[in-house]
Amino acid sequence: MRKQYIRLATVGAVALLASAASSGTTPATTAGTTAATTAAAGTTAGTAAAIAPAAIKEGLTIAVIPKAINNAYFDAAYAGAQKACAAIKATCEQVGPTEATGAAQVEFINTEIQKGVNAIVISAADADSVAPSLQQAKAQGIAVVTYDADVNDTTARSAMIKPTTPDLIATSQDKWISDSIGPDGGEIAILSAAATAENQNAWIELMKADLAANYPKLTLVDVVYGDDDAAKSAEKAAALLQAHPNLKGIIAPTTVGVAAAAKYISGSEYKGKVQVTGLGLPSEMKAYLKDGTVKVVGLWDPGMLGYLGVYAAGIVASGGDVSTGINVDGTSYAADDKGVIVVGPPAEFTADNVDQFTF
Amino acid sequence: MSALRRVSWDRIVPLLALATVVLGSFQHKKFLTDGNMTFLVQSIGEIGLIALSMTFLIICGEIDLSVSSIAALSSCMLGFTWQHTGSVWVSIVVAIVVGGLCGALNGWLVTGLGLQSLAVTIGTLALYRGLCYALLGDRRLKPFPAWFTSLNFRKVFGTWVPYVGVLVVVLAIAFGVVLHATPFGRRVFSIGQSKDAARFVGIPVGKVIFRLFVVNGLMSGLAGVVYTIRFASSRPDGAVGMELEVIAAALFAGVSIFGGVGTIWGVLSAVFFLGAIRSLLRLNSLSANELTIVTGSLLLCAVIVPAIGSRLSNRTRRASPPAAPAVSTPNRSDPGHQPQEKQHA
């Protein structure tokens, strides 16, 4: 029963993961999707020196180990991994525990070591427990790459694929609200998760700084907290509209909040007058994008984590070096001095492209 | 039928374990390799340790659901003490002592206040886990020294046997001797058969049970230390759910949840068997979901098969009275006969 609760919790955690960016980072383009997103990723990476594409051997076996299976977020990441595996002609398999603990993951890492896979791509359920096993894997010549969540002992892996950065999350949302409202600007408000939510608070600080520096016509008049509860978030959105009659837009940096606000506004007189944007799941936001309530929302695409993770693992398993970054499909992704490779800014979802995303 | 009757379940379990190893070695070429056997033993180390003392408690008719929380609290205390004293040895002692204290609290609540162990240890399961979070929260501790965490990978004299394997086997022999060959062990079985009868013949029931809880706490504390070494970290959410794996192994080995029946070798074999099955299934790429289903089904079989065996033997006995004396020879450590004994009691 305990396991079942944990499983339920993990499934529920998808949304949480997405909104809280547990790994603290970023965005993504789906493997080989829109030109727009690819171009966006290209610009970020473009600042770094171009990285030459590395040769990858065919026929590698690669194990993808999520924090836990039965989790839509990681299934989406694995879908990306499978695309990459098909591209590099590798055999991919997703294995992992039903409960997201490092201890449970270790059993699977050990088994994969025994099977003699060429590479392990893993999202560490906790940053310490899996490190000794990953060190063992490395010692046996297995390529190790982390995605989504890293280990503290960064020598236990060759690279880490990080979805985005807090900075990119903040600046993207400011840009979206500015684009949605238009050049005249006006009053905006933020509808966050819990007042104590660390990730959201960090983003809000960055958003404030970015607004002050780059968007003189936007005035942030209020920050309210819906506690990631749909009903409470809708109430808070309604209260915002009452309290600030000149409000032009709401940013909700949480999947629950942005869906609740969009739902409320789509059924109210404010539809089309007050803009909503933030971090939202394409599956949940589709209706509001299509009915015009919301012009753009975004989120990192977990598929890109698996996609680049497999590429990086394939390069390492083929004897290549990823310490300065990787070049995939003609785009350079630079690594920092700790081997962290950032995918790019959050993917943007609009009425035109939302159907392409499956999460 | 007669085979089912004579061969008790606790003797079948070691055979099952052996059969799994033999068949497994043919089925998957990586199964019976040094590396895999090392991992297998490491993966069942903590469960094996706690199962030894848990067997005593269950035979007494008691249970301790708080063992995983005790192990986690010990692990947290180990990390906490290491952080503040810088001595691994002091930390290990503190960790095991804390385990003993947790066990003593369980024991006092059960024997001193006369509360039910199931209810008490559901409570302390939550309490000790809560203390873990209070102690460490999500703080990060400084890393343990490499010699300490590398103990996990060290093997005995260049063989595949990890240290923890030796620890479990040595302690299993000690626990086995105490349970099956000493007056104390006989007292434990007597208490499990009937607490009233045990009191009547002068056995200090409360004292024995209290000690068993303390020992169980110490063993859980030791398991917490092993766990910390294996994962090179102290975390408040460590060892979650381990109590169920321990109790499942004990029940699989035919230890009666009603008390009075069980053997150490059976339990140890069951721990190994369940670990080996999981290892084999994982090598064959079964998903964690399928693993859960297989493990659950195996546990059910372990309950059903001996029950059918004893039904059959009961029926045979009724049909042929002369056979009865041989069958009903009291053998308190024999789970295959447990249901009849309970009926007669």
Coordinates of N, CA and C in Angstrom, one line a residue, chain B residues 113-301:
Chain B
L113 N 3.7 -1.0 29.5 CA 2.4 -0.5 29.4 C 1.4 -1.5 29.0
G114 N 1.9 -2.7 28.5 CA 1.0 -3.7 28.0 C 0.2 -3.4 26.8
L115 N 0.8 -2.6 25.9 CA 0.1 -2.2 24.6 C 0.4 -3.2 23.5
Q116 N -0.4 -3.2 22.5 CA -0.2 -4.1 21.4 C 1.0 -3.7 20.5
S117 N 1.9 -4.6 20.2 CA 3.1 -4.2 19.5 C 2.8 -3.7 18.1
L118 N 1.7 -4.2 17.5 CA 1.4 -3.7 16.1 C 1.0 -2.2 16.2
A119 N 0.2 -1.9 17.2 CA -0.2 -0.5 17.3 C 0.9 0.4 17.7
V120 N 1.7 0.0 18.7 CA 2.8 0.7 19.2 C 3.8 1.1 18.1
T121 N 4.2 0.0 17.3 CA 5.2 0.2 16.3 C 4.7 0.9 15.1
I122 N 3.4 1.0 14.8 CA 2.9 1.8 13.8 C 3.2 3.3 14.2
G123 N 2.9 3.5 15.5 CA 3.2 4.8 16.0 C 4.6 5.2 16.0
T124 N 5.5 4.3 16.4 CA 6.9 4.7 16.5 C 7.5 4.7 15.1
L125 N 6.9 4.0 14.2 CA 7.4 4.1 12.7 C 7.3 5.5 12.3
A126 N 6.2 6.2 12.6 CA 6.0 7.6 12.2 C 6.9 8.5 13.1
L127 N 6.9 8.2 14.4 CA 7.7 9.0 15.3 C 9.2 9.0 14.9
Y128 N 9.8 7.9 14.8 CA 11.2 7.8 14.5 C 11.5 8.5 13.1
R129 N 10.6 8.3 12.2 CA 10.8 8.9 10.9 C 10.8 10.4 11.0
G130 N 9.8 10.8 11.8 CA 9.7 12.3 12.1 C 11.0 12.8 12.7
L131 N 11.6 12.1 13.6 CA 12.8 12.5 14.2 C 13.9 12.7 13.2
C132 N 13.9 11.8 12.2 CA 14.9 11.9 11.1 C 14.9 13.2 10.5
Y133 N 13.6 13.6 10.1 CA 13.5 14.9 9.4 C 13.8 16.0 10.3
A134 N 13.5 15.9 11.6 CA 13.8 17.0 12.6 C 15.3 17.1 12.7
L135 N 16.0 16.0 12.7 CA 17.4 16.0 12.9 C 18.2 16.6 11.7
L136 N 17.8 16.1 10.5 CA 18.6 16.5 9.3 C 17.8 17.4 8.4
G137 N 16.5 17.3 8.3 CA 15.8 18.1 7.4 C 16.3 17.9 6.0
D138 N 16.5 18.9 5.2 CA 17.1 18.7 3.9 C 18.5 19.2 3.9
R139 N 19.1 19.3 5.0 CA 20.5 19.8 5.1 C 21.4 18.8 4.5
R140 N 22.5 19.3 3.9 CA 23.4 18.4 3.3 C 24.6 18.2 4.3
L141 N 25.0 17.0 4.6 CA 26.1 16.8 5.5 C 27.4 16.7 4.7
K142 N 28.5 16.9 5.5 CA 29.8 16.8 4.7 C 30.0 15.3 4.4
P143 N 30.7 15.0 3.3 CA 30.8 13.6 2.8 C 31.6 12.8 3.8
F144 N 31.2 11.5 3.9 CA 31.9 10.6 4.7 C 33.3 10.3 4.1
P145 N 34.3 9.9 5.0 CA 35.6 9.6 4.4 C 35.5 8.4 3.4
A146 N 36.4 8.4 2.4 CA 36.3 7.4 1.4 C 36.5 6.0 1.9
W147 N 37.4 5.9 2.9 CA 37.7 4.5 3.4 C 36.4 3.9 4.0
F148 N 35.5 4.8 4.5 CA 34.3 4.3 5.2 C 33.3 3.9 4.1
T149 N 33.1 4.7 3.1 CA 32.1 4.3 2.1 C 32.6 3.2 1.2
S150 N 33.9 3.1 1.1 CA 34.4 2.1 0.2 C 34.3 0.7 0.8
L151 N 34.0 0.6 2.1 CA 33.7 -0.7 2.8 C 32.7 -1.5 2.0
N152 N 31.8 -0.8 1.4 CA 30.7 -1.4 0.6 C 31.3 -2.3 -0.5
F153 N 32.4 -1.8 -1.1 CA 32.9 -2.5 -2.3 C 34.0 -3.5 -1.9
R154 N 34.4 -3.4 -0.7 CA 35.5 -4.3 -0.3 C 35.0 -5.8 -0.2
K155 N 35.9 -6.7 -0.6 CA 35.4 -8.1 -0.5 C 36.4 -8.9 0.3
V156 N 36.0 -10.0 0.8 CA 36.8 -10.8 1.7 C 37.8 -11.6 0.9
F157 N 39.1 -11.3 1.2 CA 40.2 -12.1 0.6 C 40.1 -12.3 -0.9
G158 N 39.8 -11.2 -1.6 CA 39.8 -11.4 -3.0 C 38.6 -12.2 -3.6
T159 N 37.7 -12.7 -2.8 CA 36.6 -13.4 -3.3 C 35.5 -12.4 -3.7
W160 N 34.3 -12.9 -4.1 CA 33.2 -12.1 -4.5 C 32.4 -11.7 -3.2
V161 N 32.7 -12.2 -2.1 CA 31.8 -12.0 -0.9 C 32.1 -10.6 -0.3
P162 N 31.1 -9.8 -0.3 CA 31.3 -8.5 0.4 C 31.3 -8.6 1.9
Y163 N 31.9 -7.6 2.6 CA 31.9 -7.7 4.0 C 30.6 -8.0 4.7
V164 N 29.6 -7.3 4.1 CA 28.3 -7.4 4.8 C 27.8 -8.8 4.7
G165 N 28.2 -9.6 3.7 CA 27.8 -11.0 3.7 C 28.3 -11.8 4.9
V166 N 29.6 -11.5 5.2 CA 30.2 -12.2 6.3 C 29.5 -11.8 7.6
L167 N 29.2 -10.5 7.8 CA 28.5 -10.0 8.9 C 27.2 -10.7 9.1
V168 N 26.4 -10.8 8.1 CA 25.1 -11.5 8.1 C 25.2 -12.9 8.5
V169 N 26.2 -13.6 7.9 CA 26.3 -15.1 8.1 C 26.7 -15.3 9.6
V170 N 27.7 -14.6 10.1 CA 28.2 -14.8 11.4 C 27.1 -14.5 12.4
L171 N 26.4 -13.4 12.2 CA 25.3 -13.1 13.2 C 24.1 -14.1 13.0
A172 N 23.9 -14.6 11.8 CA 22.9 -15.6 11.6 C 23.2 -16.9 12.4
I173 N 24.5 -17.3 12.4 CA 24.9 -18.5 13.2 C 24.6 -18.2 14.6
A174 N 25.0 -17.0 15.1 CA 24.8 -16.7 16.5 C 23.3 -16.7 16.9
F175 N 22.5 -16.0 16.1 CA 21.1 -16.0 16.3 C 20.4 -17.4 16.2
G176 N 20.9 -18.1 15.2 CA 20.4 -19.5 15.1 C 20.7 -20.4 16.3
V177 N 21.9 -20.3 16.8 CA 22.3 -21.1 17.9 C 21.4 -20.7 19.1
V178 N 21.3 -19.4 19.4 CA 20.5 -18.9 20.5 C 19.0 -19.4 20.4
L179 N 18.5 -19.3 19.2 CA 17.1 -19.6 19.0 C 16.8 -21.1 19.1
H180 N 17.7 -21.9 18.5 CA 17.4 -23.3 18.4 C 18.1 -24.2 19.3
A181 N 19.1 -23.7 20.1 CA 19.9 -24.6 20.9 C 20.2 -24.0 22.3
T182 N 19.4 -23.1 22.8 CA 19.6 -22.6 24.2 C 18.3 -22.5 24.9
P183 N 18.3 -22.5 26.2 CA 17.1 -22.3 27.0 C 16.4 -21.0 26.6
F184 N 17.1 -20.0 26.3 CA 16.5 -18.7 26.0 C 15.6 -18.9 24.7
G185 N 16.2 -19.6 23.7 CA 15.4 -19.9 22.5 C 14.1 -20.7 22.8
R186 N 14.3 -21.7 23.7 CA 13.1 -22.4 24.0 C 12.0 -21.6 24.7
R187 N 12.5 -20.6 25.5 CA 11.5 -19.7 26.1 C 10.8 -18.9 25.1
V188 N 11.5 -18.5 24.1 CA 10.9 -17.7 23.0 C 9.8 -18.5 22.3
F189 N 10.1 -19.7 22.0 CA 9.0 -20.5 21.4 C 7.8 -20.7 22.3
S190 N 8.2 -20.9 23.6 CA 7.1 -21.2 24.6 C 6.2 -19.9 24.7
I191 N 6.8 -18.8 24.7 CA 6.0 -17.5 24.8 C 5.1 -17.4 23.5
G192 N 5.7 -17.8 22.4 CA 4.9 -17.7 21.1 C 3.7 -18.7 21.1
Q193 N 3.9 -19.9 21.7 CA 2.8 -20.8 21.8 C 1.7 -20.3 22.6
S194 N 2.0 -19.9 23.8 CA 1.0 -19.3 24.7 C 1.7 -18.5 25.8
K195 N 1.4 -17.2 25.8 CA 2.0 -16.4 26.8 C 1.6 -16.8 28.2
D196 N 0.3 -17.1 28.4 CA -0.2 -17.5 29.7 C 0.5 -18.7 30.2
A197 N 0.6 -19.8 29.3 CA 1.3 -21.0 29.7 C 2.7 -20.7 30.1
A198 N 3.4 -19.8 29.3 CA 4.8 -19.5 29.6 C 4.9 -18.8 31.0
R199 N 4.0 -17.9 31.3 CA 4.0 -17.2 32.6 C 3.8 -18.3 33.7
F200 N 2.9 -19.2 33.4 CA 2.5 -20.2 34.4 C 3.7 -21.1 34.8
V201 N 4.6 -21.3 33.8 CA 5.8 -22.2 34.1 C 7.0 -21.3 34.6
G202 N 6.7 -20.0 34.8 CA 7.7 -19.2 35.4 C 8.6 -18.5 34.5
I203 N 8.3 -18.4 33.2 CA 9.1 -17.6 32.2 C 8.8 -16.1 32.4
P204 N 9.8 -15.3 32.6 CA 9.6 -13.8 32.7 C 9.2 -13.3 31.3
V205 N 8.0 -13.4 30.9 CA 7.6 -13.1 29.5 C 7.9 -11.7 29.1
G206 N 7.6 -10.7 30.0 CA 7.8 -9.3 29.7 C 9.3 -9.0 29.5
K207 N 10.1 -9.6 30.4 CA 11.5 -9.3 30.3 C 12.1 -9.9 29.0
V208 N 11.7 -11.1 28.6 CA 12.2 -11.7 27.4 C 11.8 -10.8 26.2
I209 N 10.5 -10.4 26.1 CA 10.0 -9.6 25.0 C 10.7 -8.3 24.9
F210 N 10.9 -7.6 26.1 CA 11.6 -6.4 26.2 C 13.0 -6.5 25.6
R211 N 13.7 -7.5 26.0 CA 15.1 -7.7 25.4 C 15.1 -7.9 23.9
L212 N 14.1 -8.7 23.5 CA 14.0 -8.9 22.0 C 13.8 -7.6 21.3
F213 N 13.0 -6.7 21.8 CA 12.8 -5.4 21.2 C 14.1 -4.6 21.1
V214 N 14.8 -4.7 22.3 CA 16.1 -3.9 22.3 C 17.1 -4.5 21.3
V215 N 17.1 -5.8 21.2 CA 18.0 -6.5 20.2 C 17.6 -6.1 18.8
N216 N 16.3 -6.1 18.6 CA 15.8 -5.8 17.3 C 16.2 -4.3 16.9
G217 N 16.1 -3.4 17.9 CA 16.5 -2.1 17.7 C 18.0 -2.0 17.4
L218 N 18.8 -2.7 18.1 CA 20.3 -2.7 17.9 C 20.5 -3.2 16.4
M219 N 19.9 -4.3 16.0 CA 20.1 -4.8 14.7 C 19.6 -3.8 13.6
S220 N 18.5 -3.1 13.9 CA 18.1 -2.1 13.0 C 19.1 -1.0 12.9
G221 N 19.7 -0.7 14.0 CA 20.7 0.4 14.1 C 21.9 -0.1 13.2
L222 N 22.3 -1.3 13.4 CA 23.4 -1.9 12.6 C 23.1 -1.8 11.1
A223 N 21.8 -2.2 10.8 CA 21.4 -2.1 9.4 C 21.5 -0.7 8.9
G224 N 21.2 0.2 9.8 CA 21.3 1.7 9.4 C 22.7 2.0 9.1
V225 N 23.6 1.5 9.8 CA 25.1 1.8 9.5 C 25.4 1.2 8.2
V226 N 25.0 -0.1 8.0 CA 25.4 -0.7 6.7 C 24.8 0.0 5.5
Y227 N 23.5 0.5 5.7 CA 22.8 1.3 4.7 C 23.6 2.6 4.4
T228 N 24.0 3.2 5.5 CA 24.8 4.5 5.3 C 26.0 4.3 4.4
I229 N 26.7 3.2 4.8 CA 27.9 2.8 4.0 C 27.6 2.6 2.5
R230 N 26.5 1.8 2.4 CA 26.2 1.4 1.0 C 25.9 2.6 0.1
F231 N 25.1 3.5 0.7 CA 24.7 4.7 -0.2 C 25.5 5.9 0.1
A232 N 26.6 5.8 0.9 CA 27.5 6.9 1.2 C 26.8 8.2 1.6
S233 N 25.6 8.0 2.2 CA 24.9 9.2 2.6 C 23.9 8.9 3.7
S234 N 23.6 10.0 4.5 CA 22.6 9.9 5.5 C 21.4 10.7 5.1
R235 N 20.3 10.0 4.9 CA 19.1 10.8 4.5 C 17.9 10.4 5.3
P236 N 17.0 11.4 5.6 CA 15.9 11.1 6.4 C 14.9 10.2 5.8
D237 N 14.9 10.1 4.4 CA 14.0 9.2 3.8 C 14.6 7.8 3.5
G238 N 15.7 7.5 4.1 CA 16.4 6.3 3.9 C 15.6 5.1 4.3
A239 N 15.8 3.9 3.7 CA 15.2 2.6 4.1 C 13.7 2.6 4.1
V240 N 13.0 3.5 3.5 CA 11.6 3.5 3.5 C 11.0 2.2 3.0
G241 N 10.1 1.6 3.7 CA 9.4 0.4 3.3 C 10.2 -0.9 3.6
M242 N 11.3 -0.7 4.2 CA 12.1 -1.9 4.4 C 11.4 -2.9 5.4
E243 N 10.6 -2.4 6.3 CA 10.0 -3.2 7.3 C 9.1 -4.3 6.6
L244 N 8.5 -3.9 5.5 CA 7.6 -4.8 4.8 C 8.4 -5.9 4.1
E245 N 9.6 -5.6 3.6 CA 10.5 -6.6 3.0 C 11.0 -7.6 4.1
V246 N 11.3 -7.1 5.2 CA 11.8 -7.9 6.3 C 10.7 -8.9 6.7
I247 N 9.5 -8.3 7.0 CA 8.4 -9.2 7.5 C 7.9 -10.1 6.4
A248 N 7.9 -9.7 5.1 CA 7.6 -10.5 4.0 C 8.5 -11.7 4.0
A249 N 9.8 -11.5 4.1 CA 10.8 -12.6 4.1 C 10.5 -13.6 5.2
A250 N 10.2 -13.0 6.4 CA 10.0 -13.9 7.6 C 8.7 -14.8 7.3
L251 N 7.7 -14.1 6.8 CA 6.5 -14.9 6.6 C 6.6 -15.9 5.5
F252 N 7.4 -15.5 4.5 CA 7.7 -16.4 3.4 C 8.4 -17.7 3.9
A253 N 9.2 -17.5 4.9 CA 10.0 -18.6 5.4 C 9.1 -19.4 6.3
G254 N 7.9 -19.1 6.5 CA 7.0 -20.0 7.3 C 6.9 -19.6 8.7
V255 N 7.5 -18.4 9.1 CA 7.4 -18.0 10.5 C 5.9 -17.6 10.7
S256 N 5.3 -18.2 11.7 CA 3.9 -17.9 11.9 C 3.7 -16.5 12.5
I257 N 2.8 -15.8 11.9 CA 2.4 -14.4 12.4 C 1.7 -14.6 13.8
F258 N 1.2 -15.8 14.1 CA 0.6 -16.0 15.3 C 1.5 -16.4 16.4
G259 N 2.8 -16.6 16.0 CA 3.8 -16.9 17.0 C 4.0 -18.4 17.2
G260 N 5.2 -18.8 17.8 CA 5.5 -20.1 18.1 C 6.2 -21.0 17.1
V261 N 6.3 -20.5 15.9 CA 6.9 -21.3 14.8 C 7.8 -20.4 13.9
G262 N 9.0 -21.0 13.6 CA 9.9 -20.3 12.7 C 11.3 -20.8 12.9
T263 N 12.1 -20.6 11.9 CA 13.5 -21.0 12.0 C 14.4 -19.9 11.4
I264 N 15.6 -19.7 11.9 CA 16.5 -18.7 11.4 C 17.0 -19.1 10.0
W265 N 17.3 -20.4 9.8 CA 17.8 -20.8 8.4 C 16.7 -20.6 7.4
G266 N 15.5 -20.8 7.8 CA 14.4 -20.6 6.8 C 14.3 -19.1 6.4
V267 N 14.4 -18.3 7.4 CA 14.3 -16.8 7.2 C 15.5 -16.3 6.3
L268 N 16.7 -16.8 6.7 CA 17.8 -16.3 5.9 C 17.7 -16.8 4.5
S269 N 17.3 -18.0 4.3 CA 17.1 -18.6 2.9 C 16.0 -17.8 2.2
A270 N 15.0 -17.4 2.9 CA 13.9 -16.6 2.2 C 14.4 -15.3 1.8
V271 N 15.2 -14.6 2.7 CA 15.8 -13.3 2.3 C 16.6 -13.5 1.0
F272 N 17.4 -14.5 1.0 CA 18.3 -14.7 -0.2 C 17.5 -15.1 -1.4
F273 N 16.5 -16.0 -1.2 CA 15.6 -16.4 -2.3 C 14.9 -15.2 -3.0
L274 N 14.3 -14.3 -2.1 CA 13.6 -13.2 -2.7 C 14.6 -12.2 -3.4
G275 N 15.8 -12.1 -2.8 CA 16.8 -11.2 -3.4 C 17.2 -11.8 -4.8
A276 N 17.4 -13.1 -4.8 CA 17.9 -13.8 -6.0 C 16.9 -13.7 -7.1
I277 N 15.6 -13.9 -6.8 CA 14.5 -13.8 -7.8 C 14.5 -12.4 -8.4
R278 N 14.5 -11.4 -7.5 CA 14.5 -10.1 -8.0 C 15.7 -9.8 -8.9
S279 N 16.8 -10.2 -8.5 CA 18.0 -10.0 -9.3 C 17.9 -10.6 -10.7
L280 N 17.4 -11.9 -10.7 CA 17.2 -12.6 -11.9 C 16.2 -11.9 -12.9
L281 N 15.1 -11.5 -12.2 CA 14.0 -10.9 -13.0 C 14.5 -9.6 -13.6
R282 N 15.3 -8.8 -12.8 CA 15.8 -7.6 -13.3 C 16.8 -7.8 -14.4
L283 N 17.6 -8.8 -14.3 CA 18.5 -9.1 -15.4 C 17.8 -9.4 -16.7
N284 N 16.6 -10.0 -16.5 CA 15.8 -10.3 -17.7 C 14.9 -9.1 -18.1
S285 N 15.2 -8.0 -17.6 CA 14.6 -6.7 -18.0 C 13.1 -6.7 -17.6
L286 N 12.7 -7.3 -16.6 CA 11.3 -7.1 -16.2 C 11.2 -5.7 -15.5
S287 N 10.1 -5.0 -15.7 CA 10.0 -3.7 -15.1 C 9.7 -3.8 -13.6
A288 N 9.9 -2.7 -12.9 CA 9.6 -2.7 -11.5 C 8.2 -3.0 -11.2
N289 N 7.3 -2.7 -12.1 CA 5.8 -3.0 -11.9 C 5.7 -4.5 -11.9
E290 N 6.3 -5.2 -12.9 CA 6.2 -6.6 -13.0 C 6.8 -7.3 -11.8
L291 N 7.9 -6.7 -11.3 CA 8.6 -7.3 -10.2 C 7.7 -7.3 -9.0
T292 N 7.0 -6.2 -8.8 CA 6.1 -6.1 -7.6 C 5.0 -7.2 -7.7
I293 N 4.5 -7.4 -8.9 CA 3.5 -8.4 -9.0 C 4.1 -9.8 -8.7
V294 N 5.3 -10.1 -9.3 CA 5.9 -11.4 -9.0 C 6.1 -11.6 -7.5
T295 N 6.7 -10.6 -6.9 CA 7.0 -10.8 -5.5 C 5.8 -11.0 -4.7
G296 N 4.7 -10.3 -5.0 CA 3.5 -10.4 -4.2 C 2.9 -11.8 -4.4
S297 N 2.9 -12.3 -5.7 CA 2.4 -13.7 -5.9 C 3.2 -14.7 -5.2
L298 N 4.5 -14.6 -5.2 CA 5.4 -15.5 -4.4 C 5.0 -15.6 -3.0
L299 N 4.8 -14.4 -2.4 CA 4.4 -14.4 -1.0 C 3.1 -15.1 -0.7
L300 N 2.1 -14.9 -1.6 CA 0.9 -15.6 -1.5 C 1.1 -17.1 -1.6
C301 N 1.9 -17.5 -2.5 CA 2.2 -19.0 -2.6 C 2.7 -19.5 -1.3

